[in-house]
Short mmCIF file of C-alpha atoms in Angstrom, two decimals:
data_model
loop_
_atom_site.label_atom_id
_atom_site.label_comp_id
_atom_site.label_asym_id
_atom_site.label_seq_id
_atom_site.Cartn_x
_atom_site.Cartn_y
_atom_site.Cartn_z
CA ASP J 1 83.39 81.42 90.11
CA SER J 2 87.04 81.47 89.02
CA GLY J 3 87.57 77.77 89.63
CA VAL J 4 90.46 78.50 92.02
CA THR J 5 89.87 77.24 95.55
CA GLN J 6 91.67 78.55 98.59
CA THR J 7 91.44 77.23 102.13
CA PRO J 8 90.97 78.27 104.81
CA LYS J 9 89.06 81.50 104.20
CA HIS J 10 90.05 82.94 107.54
CA LEU J 11 92.94 82.18 109.84
CA ILE J 12 93.64 83.72 113.21
CA THR J 13 96.84 82.90 115.01
CA ALA J 14 99.51 84.39 117.24
CA THR J 15 102.95 85.81 116.63
CA GLY J 16 105.68 83.24 116.26
CA GLN J 17 103.34 80.57 114.93
CA ARG J 18 103.40 78.75 111.59
CA VAL J 19 100.49 78.35 109.18
CA THR J 20 99.86 76.65 105.85
CA LEU J 21 97.59 78.08 103.17
CA ARG J 22 96.28 75.83 100.46
CA CYS J 23 95.32 76.48 96.85
CA SER J 24 93.75 74.30 94.17
CA PRO J 25 94.17 75.84 90.71
CA ARG J 26 91.57 75.97 87.99
CA SER J 27 91.25 72.68 86.13
CA GLY J 28 93.86 72.55 83.37
CA ASP J 29 96.01 75.38 84.72
CA LEU J 30 99.63 74.48 85.34
CA SER J 31 100.87 77.73 86.89
CA VAL J 32 100.11 78.84 90.43
CA TYR J 33 100.95 82.29 91.78
CA TRP J 34 100.84 83.56 95.34
CA TYR J 35 100.17 87.20 96.21
CA GLN J 36 99.94 89.18 99.41
CA GLN J 37 97.55 92.12 99.68
CA SER J 38 97.62 94.52 102.57
CA LEU J 39 95.99 97.92 102.86
CA ASP J 40 99.19 99.90 102.47
CA GLN J 41 101.03 97.67 99.99
CA GLY J 42 98.51 96.67 97.37
CA LEU J 43 98.80 93.35 95.58
CA GLN J 44 102.36 92.05 95.88
CA PHE J 45 103.65 89.04 93.97
CA LEU J 46 105.33 86.44 96.15
CA ILE J 47 106.16 83.35 94.09
CA GLN J 48 105.14 81.31 91.05
CA TYR J 49 105.21 77.59 90.37
CA TYR J 50 104.72 75.93 87.01
CA ASN J 51 104.01 72.21 86.83
CA GLY J 52 105.73 71.57 90.13
CA GLU J 53 108.77 73.77 89.65
CA GLU J 54 109.50 77.21 91.00
CA ARG J 55 109.55 79.67 88.10
CA ALA J 56 109.63 83.16 89.53
CA LYS J 57 110.17 84.80 92.87
CA GLY J 58 109.02 88.19 94.05
CA ASN J 59 109.47 89.89 97.38
CA ILE J 60 108.91 86.74 99.38
CA LEU J 61 110.37 86.69 102.88
CA GLU J 62 112.75 83.92 103.89
CA ARG J 63 110.20 82.94 106.57
CA PHE J 64 107.77 82.09 103.76
CA SER J 65 108.00 79.08 101.48
CA ALA J 66 105.79 77.38 98.95
CA GLN J 67 105.53 74.25 96.92
CA GLN J 68 103.40 72.77 94.18
CA PHE J 69 102.48 69.11 94.35
CA PRO J 70 102.10 66.53 91.54
CA ASP J 71 98.33 67.05 91.54
CA LEU J 72 99.13 70.78 90.95
CA HIS J 73 97.70 72.07 94.20
CA SER J 74 99.98 74.44 96.05
CA GLU J 75 100.71 75.34 99.63
CA LEU J 76 102.17 78.52 101.06
CA ASN J 77 103.89 78.11 104.41
CA LEU J 78 104.35 81.11 106.66
CA SER J 79 106.48 80.72 109.76
CA SER J 80 107.65 82.83 112.71
CA LEU J 81 104.64 85.00 112.06
CA GLU J 82 104.77 88.70 112.85
CA LEU J 83 102.00 91.25 113.24
CA GLY J 84 102.95 92.72 109.88
CA ASP J 85 102.14 89.45 108.14
CA SER J 86 98.44 90.10 108.66
CA ALA J 87 97.01 90.40 105.15
CA LEU J 88 94.93 88.77 102.48
CA TYR J 89 96.83 86.03 100.67
CA PHE J 90 95.65 85.24 97.16
CA CYS J 91 96.40 82.35 94.92
CA ALA J 92 96.00 82.67 91.17
CA SER J 93 96.44 80.24 88.30
CA SER J 94 97.02 80.39 84.58
CA VAL J 95 97.21 77.89 81.76
CA GLY J 96 100.83 78.23 80.75
CA VAL J 97 104.12 79.29 82.21
CA GLY J 98 102.89 82.80 82.66
CA GLY J 99 103.49 86.22 81.29
CA GLY J 100 101.64 89.33 80.40
CA ASN J 101 99.77 87.59 77.60
CA GLN J 102 97.91 85.24 79.93
CA PRO J 103 95.03 86.11 82.24
CA GLN J 104 95.38 85.02 85.83
CA HIS J 105 92.42 83.56 87.68
CA PHE J 106 92.28 84.37 91.37
CA GLY J 107 90.78 82.61 94.33
CA ASP J 108 88.97 84.55 97.01
CA GLY J 109 91.93 84.51 99.30
CA THR J 110 92.80 83.59 102.86
CA ARG J 111 92.51 86.38 105.39
CA LEU J 112 95.31 85.95 107.90
CA SER J 113 95.11 87.81 111.20
CA ILE J 114 98.02 87.75 113.61
CA LEU J 115 97.18 88.61 117.20
CA SER H 1 112.56 100.93 88.15
CA GLN H 2 109.15 100.08 86.75
CA LYS H 3 106.32 102.19 88.14
CA ILE H 4 102.56 101.95 87.63
CA GLU H 5 100.23 104.76 88.59
CA GLN H 6 96.46 104.66 88.56
CA ASN H 7 94.45 107.85 88.74
CA SER H 8 93.07 109.12 92.00
CA GLU H 9 92.35 106.54 94.59
CA ALA H 10 88.58 107.03 94.32
CA LEU H 11 86.28 108.05 91.49
CA ASN H 12 82.57 108.80 91.90
CA ILE H 13 80.27 109.10 88.91
CA GLN H 14 76.55 109.22 88.25
CA GLU H 15 74.73 106.18 86.93
CA GLY H 16 74.50 106.18 83.16
CA LYS H 17 77.67 108.19 82.63
CA THR H 18 80.96 106.90 81.25
CA ALA H 19 83.68 106.15 83.76
CA THR H 20 87.26 106.62 82.59
CA LEU H 21 90.13 105.18 84.60
CA THR H 22 93.78 105.82 83.87
CA CYS H 23 96.84 103.62 84.14
CA ASN H 24 100.24 105.23 83.52
CA TYR H 25 103.54 103.41 83.59
CA THR H 26 107.18 104.44 83.42
CA ASN H 27 110.57 102.93 82.72
CA TYR H 28 109.15 100.05 80.76
CA SER H 29 107.71 99.09 77.39
CA PRO H 30 105.28 96.21 77.97
CA ALA H 31 103.91 94.16 75.12
CA TYR H 32 100.64 93.56 77.01
CA LEU H 33 98.48 95.20 79.61
CA GLN H 34 95.63 93.72 81.62
CA TRP H 35 92.71 95.09 83.60
CA TYR H 36 91.07 93.40 86.59
CA ARG H 37 88.11 94.13 88.79
CA GLN H 38 88.21 93.51 92.54
CA ASP H 39 85.26 93.59 94.91
CA PRO H 40 85.79 93.99 98.68
CA GLY H 41 87.03 90.77 100.25
CA ARG H 42 87.19 88.97 96.89
CA GLY H 43 89.98 88.07 94.52
CA PRO H 44 90.65 90.13 91.39
CA VAL H 45 88.69 89.08 88.32
CA PHE H 46 90.26 89.33 84.87
CA LEU H 47 88.45 91.67 82.50
CA LEU H 48 90.51 92.49 79.43
CA LEU H 49 93.96 92.03 77.93
CA ILE H 50 95.30 94.35 75.27
CA ARG H 51 98.43 93.95 73.17
CA GLU H 52 100.78 96.76 72.21
CA ASN H 53 99.71 96.54 68.58
CA GLU H 54 96.02 96.79 69.53
CA LYS H 55 95.15 100.42 70.07
CA GLU H 56 91.71 99.59 71.40
CA LYS H 57 89.77 96.59 72.67
CA ARG H 58 86.11 96.26 73.60
CA LYS H 59 84.00 93.85 75.61
CA GLU H 60 80.35 94.70 76.07
CA ARG H 61 80.30 98.05 77.92
CA LEU H 62 84.05 98.01 78.53
CA LYS H 63 86.69 99.62 76.34
CA VAL H 64 90.44 99.68 76.84
CA THR H 65 92.98 101.74 74.95
CA PHE H 66 96.75 101.29 74.99
CA ASP H 67 99.00 104.17 73.95
CA THR H 68 102.60 102.99 74.00
CA THR H 69 103.86 106.47 73.13
CA LEU H 70 102.16 108.10 76.10
CA LYS H 71 102.78 104.95 78.18
CA GLN H 72 99.17 104.99 79.20
CA SER H 73 96.07 102.82 79.17
CA LEU H 74 92.55 104.13 79.55
CA PHE H 75 89.72 101.94 80.80
CA HIS H 76 86.18 103.06 79.99
CA ILE H 77 82.87 101.78 81.32
CA THR H 78 79.97 103.16 79.33
CA ALA H 79 76.40 103.43 80.65
CA SER H 80 77.76 102.76 84.13
CA GLN H 81 75.60 101.01 86.73
CA PRO H 82 75.83 100.80 90.53
CA ALA H 83 76.87 97.16 90.05
CA ASP H 84 80.04 98.44 88.36
CA SER H 85 81.19 99.85 91.69
CA ALA H 86 84.47 98.12 92.55
CA THR H 87 88.22 98.64 92.52
CA TYR H 88 89.83 98.34 89.11
CA LEU H 89 93.45 97.28 88.78
CA CYS H 90 95.74 97.48 85.82
CA ALA H 91 98.57 94.99 85.52
CA LEU H 92 101.67 94.78 83.37
CA PRO H 93 104.35 92.16 82.90
CA THR H 94 107.06 92.86 85.44
CA SER H 95 110.08 94.57 83.94
CA GLY H 96 112.87 92.02 83.59
CA SER H 97 110.61 89.03 84.22
CA ALA H 98 108.04 88.38 81.57
CA ARG H 99 106.33 85.72 83.68
CA GLN H 100 105.18 87.96 86.50
CA LEU H 101 102.53 90.64 86.64
CA THR H 102 102.92 93.87 88.54
CA PHE H 103 99.63 95.38 89.65
CA GLY H 104 98.78 99.01 90.10
CA SER H 105 97.29 100.14 93.38
CA GLY H 106 93.85 100.40 91.81
CA THR H 107 91.11 102.96 91.40
CA GLN H 108 88.00 102.61 93.53
CA LEU H 109 84.97 103.40 91.39
CA THR H 110 81.60 104.23 92.90
CA VAL H 111 78.61 104.60 90.60
CA LEU H 112 75.91 106.64 92.28
CA PRO H 113 72.25 105.84 91.54
#
């Protein structure tokens, strides 16, 4: 058990809809990362928050947004959903601000299916 | 731009043998490199981190090497077991942004009984 909790585990919705994915980091971790994993793209970094502030941005679409709350949990909002957004979305956390010298601890993801 | 390549998408070996997985990278000189294990439908699990000045690192049956001249890391599992079957990912700090990790596409390892 990584200590990172993601909800919901599965989400099925239709094109054009909006969904919110939630992540609770491991106790004591201040950084939260969001990743998207699809069969043809591998694990793609979306965005990172550290102690409530955005710290790094990857290839995140403008339709996607995230935030980290004072209690350090994070939410990833996906809007105007398209079929291509179907994927596994992972949240990870680390102790500090991040970097190659820190392990990341992953949740078990939210599987998003767009019909 | 930074590129990470992991050897052949799938690797099958016999139980008890040593599995060797390769991670090659280009256009970058990372100070660290990490290896993760991912089981189907689960999140990646951190295994080992190696620094550029550490040529080799071990953890139980796992061994990682880091050759900054060849720009390559090798990941070894000795005395492999069917339970070692999983996808193994290498990850490096993203070029230009030390806070992010870029993951390779992974090598799917199957240990045959």
